[in-house]
Structure formats: structure tokens, C-alpha cells
Short mmCIF file of C-alpha atoms and ligand atoms in Angstrom, two decimals:
data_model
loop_
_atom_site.label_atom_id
_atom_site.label_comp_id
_atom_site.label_asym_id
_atom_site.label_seq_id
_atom_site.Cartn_x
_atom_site.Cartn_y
_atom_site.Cartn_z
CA UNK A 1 187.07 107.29 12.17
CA UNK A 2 185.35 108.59 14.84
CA UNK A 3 183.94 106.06 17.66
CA UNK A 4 180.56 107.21 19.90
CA UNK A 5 180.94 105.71 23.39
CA UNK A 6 176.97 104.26 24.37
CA UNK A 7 176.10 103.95 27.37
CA UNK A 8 174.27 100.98 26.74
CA UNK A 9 171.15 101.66 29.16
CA UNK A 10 173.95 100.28 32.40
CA UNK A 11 176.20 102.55 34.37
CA UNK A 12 179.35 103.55 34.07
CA UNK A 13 182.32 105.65 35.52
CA UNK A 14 182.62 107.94 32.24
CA UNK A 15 179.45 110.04 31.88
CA UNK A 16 178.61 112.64 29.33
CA UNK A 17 181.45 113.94 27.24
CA UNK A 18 183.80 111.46 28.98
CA UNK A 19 183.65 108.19 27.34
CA UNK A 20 184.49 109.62 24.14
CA UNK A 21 187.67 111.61 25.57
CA UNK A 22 188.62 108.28 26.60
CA UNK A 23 187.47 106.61 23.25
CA UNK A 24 189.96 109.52 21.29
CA UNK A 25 192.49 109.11 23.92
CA UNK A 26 192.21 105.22 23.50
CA UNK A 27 192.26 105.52 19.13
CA UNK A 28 195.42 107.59 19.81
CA UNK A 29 197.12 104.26 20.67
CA UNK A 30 195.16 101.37 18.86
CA UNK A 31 196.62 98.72 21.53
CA UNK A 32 196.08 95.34 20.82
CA UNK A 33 196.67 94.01 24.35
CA UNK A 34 193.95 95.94 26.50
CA UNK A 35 193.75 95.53 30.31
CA UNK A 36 190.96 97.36 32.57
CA UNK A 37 191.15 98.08 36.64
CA UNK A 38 187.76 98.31 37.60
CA UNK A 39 184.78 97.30 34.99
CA UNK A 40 182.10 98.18 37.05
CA UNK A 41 178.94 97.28 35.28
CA UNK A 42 181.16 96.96 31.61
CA UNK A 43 180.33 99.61 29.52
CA UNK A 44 183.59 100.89 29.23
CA UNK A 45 184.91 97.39 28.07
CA UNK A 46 182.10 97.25 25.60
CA UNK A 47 182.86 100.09 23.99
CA UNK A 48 186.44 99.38 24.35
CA UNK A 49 186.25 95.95 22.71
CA UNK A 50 183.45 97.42 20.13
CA UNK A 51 186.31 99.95 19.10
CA UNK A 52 189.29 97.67 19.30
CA UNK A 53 187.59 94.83 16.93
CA UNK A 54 186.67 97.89 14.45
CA UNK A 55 190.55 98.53 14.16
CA UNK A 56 191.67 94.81 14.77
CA UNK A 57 188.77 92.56 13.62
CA UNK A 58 189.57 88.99 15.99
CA UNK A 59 192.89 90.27 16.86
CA UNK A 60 192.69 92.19 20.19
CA UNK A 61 192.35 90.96 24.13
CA UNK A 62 190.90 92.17 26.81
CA UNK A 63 191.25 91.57 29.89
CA UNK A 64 189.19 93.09 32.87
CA UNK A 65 189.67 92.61 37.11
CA UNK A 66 187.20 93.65 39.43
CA UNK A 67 185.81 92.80 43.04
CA UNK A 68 182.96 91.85 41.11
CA UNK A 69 181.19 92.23 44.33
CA UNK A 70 183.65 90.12 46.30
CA UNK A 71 185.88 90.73 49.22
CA UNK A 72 188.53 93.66 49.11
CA UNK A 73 191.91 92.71 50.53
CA UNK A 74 192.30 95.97 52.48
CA UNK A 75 190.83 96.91 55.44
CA UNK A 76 188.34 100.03 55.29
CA UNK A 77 190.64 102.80 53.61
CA UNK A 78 189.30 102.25 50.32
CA UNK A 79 187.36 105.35 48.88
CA UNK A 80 184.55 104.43 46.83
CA UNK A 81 182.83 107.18 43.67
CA UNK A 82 179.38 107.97 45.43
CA UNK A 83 177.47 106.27 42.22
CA UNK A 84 179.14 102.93 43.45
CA UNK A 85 177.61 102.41 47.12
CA UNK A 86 174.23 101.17 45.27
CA UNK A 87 172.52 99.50 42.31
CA UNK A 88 170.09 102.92 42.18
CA UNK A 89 169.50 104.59 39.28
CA UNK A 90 167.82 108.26 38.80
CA UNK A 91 165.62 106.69 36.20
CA UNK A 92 162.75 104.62 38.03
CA UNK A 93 162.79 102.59 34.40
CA UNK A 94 165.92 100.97 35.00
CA UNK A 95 165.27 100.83 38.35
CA UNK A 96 162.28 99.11 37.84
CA UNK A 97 163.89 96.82 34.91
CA UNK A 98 167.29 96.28 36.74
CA UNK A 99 166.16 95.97 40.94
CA UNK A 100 162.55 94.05 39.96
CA UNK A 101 162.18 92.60 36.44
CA UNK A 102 165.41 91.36 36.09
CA UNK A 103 166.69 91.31 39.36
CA UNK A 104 169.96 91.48 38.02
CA UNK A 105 173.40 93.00 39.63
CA UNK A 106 175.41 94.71 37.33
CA UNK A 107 178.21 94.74 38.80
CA UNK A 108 178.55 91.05 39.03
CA UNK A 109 180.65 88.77 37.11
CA UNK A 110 177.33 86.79 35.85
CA UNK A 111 176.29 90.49 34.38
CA UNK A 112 179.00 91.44 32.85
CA UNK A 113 179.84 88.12 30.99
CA UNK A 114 176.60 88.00 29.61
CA UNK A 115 176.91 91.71 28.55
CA UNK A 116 180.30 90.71 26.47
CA UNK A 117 179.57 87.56 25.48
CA UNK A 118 179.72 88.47 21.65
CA UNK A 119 183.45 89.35 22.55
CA UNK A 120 183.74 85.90 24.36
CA UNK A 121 186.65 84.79 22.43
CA UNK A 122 188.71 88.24 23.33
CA UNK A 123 187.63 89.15 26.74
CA UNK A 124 188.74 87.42 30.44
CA UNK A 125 187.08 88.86 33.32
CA UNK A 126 188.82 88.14 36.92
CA UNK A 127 187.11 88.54 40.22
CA UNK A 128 189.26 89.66 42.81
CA UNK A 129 191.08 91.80 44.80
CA UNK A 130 193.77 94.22 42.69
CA UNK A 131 196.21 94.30 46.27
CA UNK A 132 196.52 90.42 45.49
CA UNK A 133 195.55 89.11 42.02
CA UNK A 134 197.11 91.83 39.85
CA UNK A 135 200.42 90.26 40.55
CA UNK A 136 199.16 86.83 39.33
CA UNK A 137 198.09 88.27 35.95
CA UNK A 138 200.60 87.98 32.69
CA UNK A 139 200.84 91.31 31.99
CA UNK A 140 204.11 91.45 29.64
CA UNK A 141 202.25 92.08 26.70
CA UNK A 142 199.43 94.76 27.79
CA UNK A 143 199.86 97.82 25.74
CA UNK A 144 197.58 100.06 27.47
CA UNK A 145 195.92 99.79 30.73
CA UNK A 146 192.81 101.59 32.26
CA UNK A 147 193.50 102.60 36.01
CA UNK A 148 189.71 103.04 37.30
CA UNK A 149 189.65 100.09 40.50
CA UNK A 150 190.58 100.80 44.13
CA UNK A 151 190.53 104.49 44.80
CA UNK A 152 192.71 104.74 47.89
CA UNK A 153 196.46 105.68 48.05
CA UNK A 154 197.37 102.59 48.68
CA UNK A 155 195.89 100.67 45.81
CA UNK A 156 196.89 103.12 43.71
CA UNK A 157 199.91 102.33 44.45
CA UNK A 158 200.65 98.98 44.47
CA UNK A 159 198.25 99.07 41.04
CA UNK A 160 201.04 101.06 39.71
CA UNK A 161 204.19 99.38 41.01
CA UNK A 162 202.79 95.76 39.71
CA UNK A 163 202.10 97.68 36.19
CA UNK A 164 205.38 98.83 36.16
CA UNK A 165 207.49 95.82 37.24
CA UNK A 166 205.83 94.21 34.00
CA UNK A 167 206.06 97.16 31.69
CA UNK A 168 208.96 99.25 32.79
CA UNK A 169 211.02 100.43 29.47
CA UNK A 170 208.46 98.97 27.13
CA UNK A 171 206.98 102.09 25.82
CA UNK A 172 202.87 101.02 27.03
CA UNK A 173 200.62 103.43 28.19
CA UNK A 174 198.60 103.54 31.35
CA UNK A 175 195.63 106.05 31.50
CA UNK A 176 194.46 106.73 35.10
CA UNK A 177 191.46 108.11 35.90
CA UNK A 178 190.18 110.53 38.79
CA UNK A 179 193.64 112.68 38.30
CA UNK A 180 192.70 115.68 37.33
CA UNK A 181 190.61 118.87 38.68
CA UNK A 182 187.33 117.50 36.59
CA UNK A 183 186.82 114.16 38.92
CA UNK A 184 189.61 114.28 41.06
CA UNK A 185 190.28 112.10 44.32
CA UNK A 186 192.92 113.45 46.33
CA UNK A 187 194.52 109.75 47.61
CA UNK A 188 194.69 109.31 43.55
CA UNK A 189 196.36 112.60 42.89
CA UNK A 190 198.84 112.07 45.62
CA UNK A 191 199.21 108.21 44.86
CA UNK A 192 200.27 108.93 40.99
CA UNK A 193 202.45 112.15 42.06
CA UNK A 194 204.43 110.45 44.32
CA UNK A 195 204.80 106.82 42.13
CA UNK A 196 206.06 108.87 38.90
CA UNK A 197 208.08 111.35 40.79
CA UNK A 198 209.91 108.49 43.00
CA UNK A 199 210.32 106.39 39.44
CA UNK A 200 211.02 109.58 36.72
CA UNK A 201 207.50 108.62 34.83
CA UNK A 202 206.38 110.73 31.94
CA UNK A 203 203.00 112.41 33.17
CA UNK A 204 200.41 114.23 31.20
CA UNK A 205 197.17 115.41 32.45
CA UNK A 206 194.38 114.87 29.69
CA UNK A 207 191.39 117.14 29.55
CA UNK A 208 192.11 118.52 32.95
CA UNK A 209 191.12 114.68 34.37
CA UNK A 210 192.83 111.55 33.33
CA UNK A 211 196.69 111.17 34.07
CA UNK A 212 198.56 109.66 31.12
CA UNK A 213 201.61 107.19 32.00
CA UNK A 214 204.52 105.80 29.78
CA UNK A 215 206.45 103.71 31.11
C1 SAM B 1 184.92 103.65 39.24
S1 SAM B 1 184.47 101.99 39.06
C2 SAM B 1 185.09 101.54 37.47
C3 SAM B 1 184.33 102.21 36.37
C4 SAM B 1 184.61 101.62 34.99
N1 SAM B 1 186.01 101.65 34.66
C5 SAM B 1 183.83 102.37 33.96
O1 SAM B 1 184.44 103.08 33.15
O2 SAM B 1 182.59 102.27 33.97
C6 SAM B 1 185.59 101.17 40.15
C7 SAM B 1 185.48 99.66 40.17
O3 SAM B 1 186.65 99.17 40.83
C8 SAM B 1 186.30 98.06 41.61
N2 SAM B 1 187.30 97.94 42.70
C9 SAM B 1 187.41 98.71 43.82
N3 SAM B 1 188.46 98.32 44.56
C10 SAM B 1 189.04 97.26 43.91
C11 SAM B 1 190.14 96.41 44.18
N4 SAM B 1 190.88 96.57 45.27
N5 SAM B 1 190.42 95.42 43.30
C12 SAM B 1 189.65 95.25 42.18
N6 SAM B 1 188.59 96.04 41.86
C13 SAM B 1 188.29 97.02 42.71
C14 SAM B 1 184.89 98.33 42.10
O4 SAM B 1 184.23 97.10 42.37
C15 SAM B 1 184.29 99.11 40.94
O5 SAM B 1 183.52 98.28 40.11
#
């Protein structure tokens, strides 16, 4: 079956071809257990959870952190996608309809409930800081995780070492994004290289952008 990511008139992090790389990378797996770093303004967990209840009906979870606008953890070393720094959009309609008619930030935790509330049963959204609320999450049964949050090599990092502590030997998967040549960020690169070469982690680089995990 193939699965069209939409973009759902909102922004997100996978443009263009990219959201349904991820969608075929994601239908490669079926997980049941979904987690997300970084939702942004949700329309990767939309079309996550539209895929995932396709395949599962009721019987999938999602679970999404984010600053949600909130306070980061870390000092100033965090390195943010340029399309992040401000609710502007290259189309003046959604500018209009997002900045004046609605007055609505999409990146807030009010948004993106609203946005997934026919998924209300399936879905938890957390606000916080990854460096300090990851660790507080039950993550034993996540089957695949989306890395896409903090962008430095330090999140990165402890991202990945919480992950693992959880997940180690269980066979999940853990798709990071910003890897690769296509959208890379070098704190990313180097954060990933060194956490799978210090810990013997299977790595494979899909579509020349997104680094695969098992751990
Ligand atoms: C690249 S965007 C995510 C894009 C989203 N996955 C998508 O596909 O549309 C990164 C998100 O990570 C969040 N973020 C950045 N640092 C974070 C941190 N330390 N903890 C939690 N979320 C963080 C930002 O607020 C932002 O919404």
C-alpha cells in the first residue's frame, strides 16, 4: 500500500520528496509503539499516526516531545534548521491565515493538540526539554523512534544514550534525521558517528540523509 505524506497546509521538517522516504522507510517497520523528537508544527505525526492506524486500526501510540516553545535546558549551543527561527511562511496566504486570522502558533502545544485530536486516544504530546524529560519517559516498549529535536552535539547525544539505555539489545529502530549529505548538520553527523562507533551500533545511511539505528 502506498502512503502520500500531506503537508497539511502547516510546516514541516520533511519537504518535497522527503516525507514519503520517511513514510516507506517508516512502512518498512510497521511499529506499533511510535515515539517522535521534535514535532514541530505536527505534520509528521499526522501522517505518522494517519499511516500507523491504516496498518493498526486503534492499536498504535504515539508519543511526541518538544520545547513546544518553552525553555531549552542548554545554554546557547543549540543549532536551530533556518525554517525554525520564525512563524513566516513564503506564501502571504498562510501568512495571512496563520500570523492574522488565526493568530495561531504552530508550534505550540495548544496547535498541535488540536491538529491530532482525531488521534486523541493514541497520541501524548510532552513539552519540554529532551536534555531533561527524555529520561522521565517509559520508553521500554518504543519500536521506532524519530530523532528530529535538538540539533547540537550534545543533544544528540544524550538523545541517543537515553534511547539506548531503554532499548539496547531489543532489536527497535531509531531513524535520525539531518545525517546525511542531502540536509546534513555537522554536530549531528559527528554526534551519531561517535555514539555508534563508541557503542558498535549498526548504521545505515538512507537516501544519502537519514541515519538508520538498531539497537
Ligand atoms: C526540525 S524540527 C522537527 C521537525 C518535525 N520532526 C517534522 O518532521 O516536521 C525540530 C524541533 O525540535 C524541537 N527542539 C529543539 N531542541 C529541543 C530540545 N532540546 N528538546 C525538545 N525539543 C527540542 C524544536 O522546538 C523543533 O520544533
Amino acid at each position: 500500500m502506498k502512503f502520500k505524506y500531506k503537508s497539511f497546509w502547516r510546516k514541516s521538517g520533511l519537504k518535497g520528496k522527503w516525507g514519503n522516504i520517511y513514510l516507506e522507510h517508516l512502512s518498512h517497520f510497521k511499529p506499533i509503539n511510535f515515539l517522535e523528537i521534535g514535532v514541530f508544527c505536527g505534520v509528521t505525526a499526522r501522517n505518522t499516526c494517519d499511516y500507523l492506524n491504516k496498518i493498526h486500526g486503534d492499536k498504535f501510540s504515539y508519543i511526541g516531545i518538544d520545547l513546544f516553545g518553552g525553555k531549552k535546558n542548554t545554554a546557547n549551543n543549540e543549532v536551530e534548521p533556518d525554517f525554525l527561527k520564525d512563524q513566516k511562511f513564503s506564501n502571504p496566504f498562510k501568512n495571512l491565515y496563520y500570523n492574522h486570522i488565526l493568530k495561531e502558533n504552530l508550534n505550540s502545544i495548544e496547535s498541535n493538540t488540536k491538529f491530532l485530536k482525531k488521534y486523541k486516544k493514541n497520541v501524548k504530546l510532552i513539552a519540554g526539554d529532551t536534555n531533561s524529560e527524555l529520561k522521565k519517559i517509559n520508553l521500554s516498549n518504543i519500536d521506532y523512534t524519530f530523532l528530529d529535536g535538538g540539533h547540537s552535539y550534545d543533544t544528540v547525544t544524550s538523545d541517543l544514550e537515553i534511547l539506548y539505555s531503554n532499548l539496547k539489545g531489543k532489536n527497535k529502530i531509531v531513524l535520525c534525521d539531518d545525517y546525511g549529505q542531502a540536509s546534513m548538520i555537522t554536530e549531528v553527523k559527528s554526534a551519531i558517528d561517535d555514539f555508534v562507533n563508541k557503542n558498535r551500533i549498526n548504521l545505515k545511511v538512507i537516501k544519502d540523509r537519514f541515519a538508520e539505528l538498531t539497537f
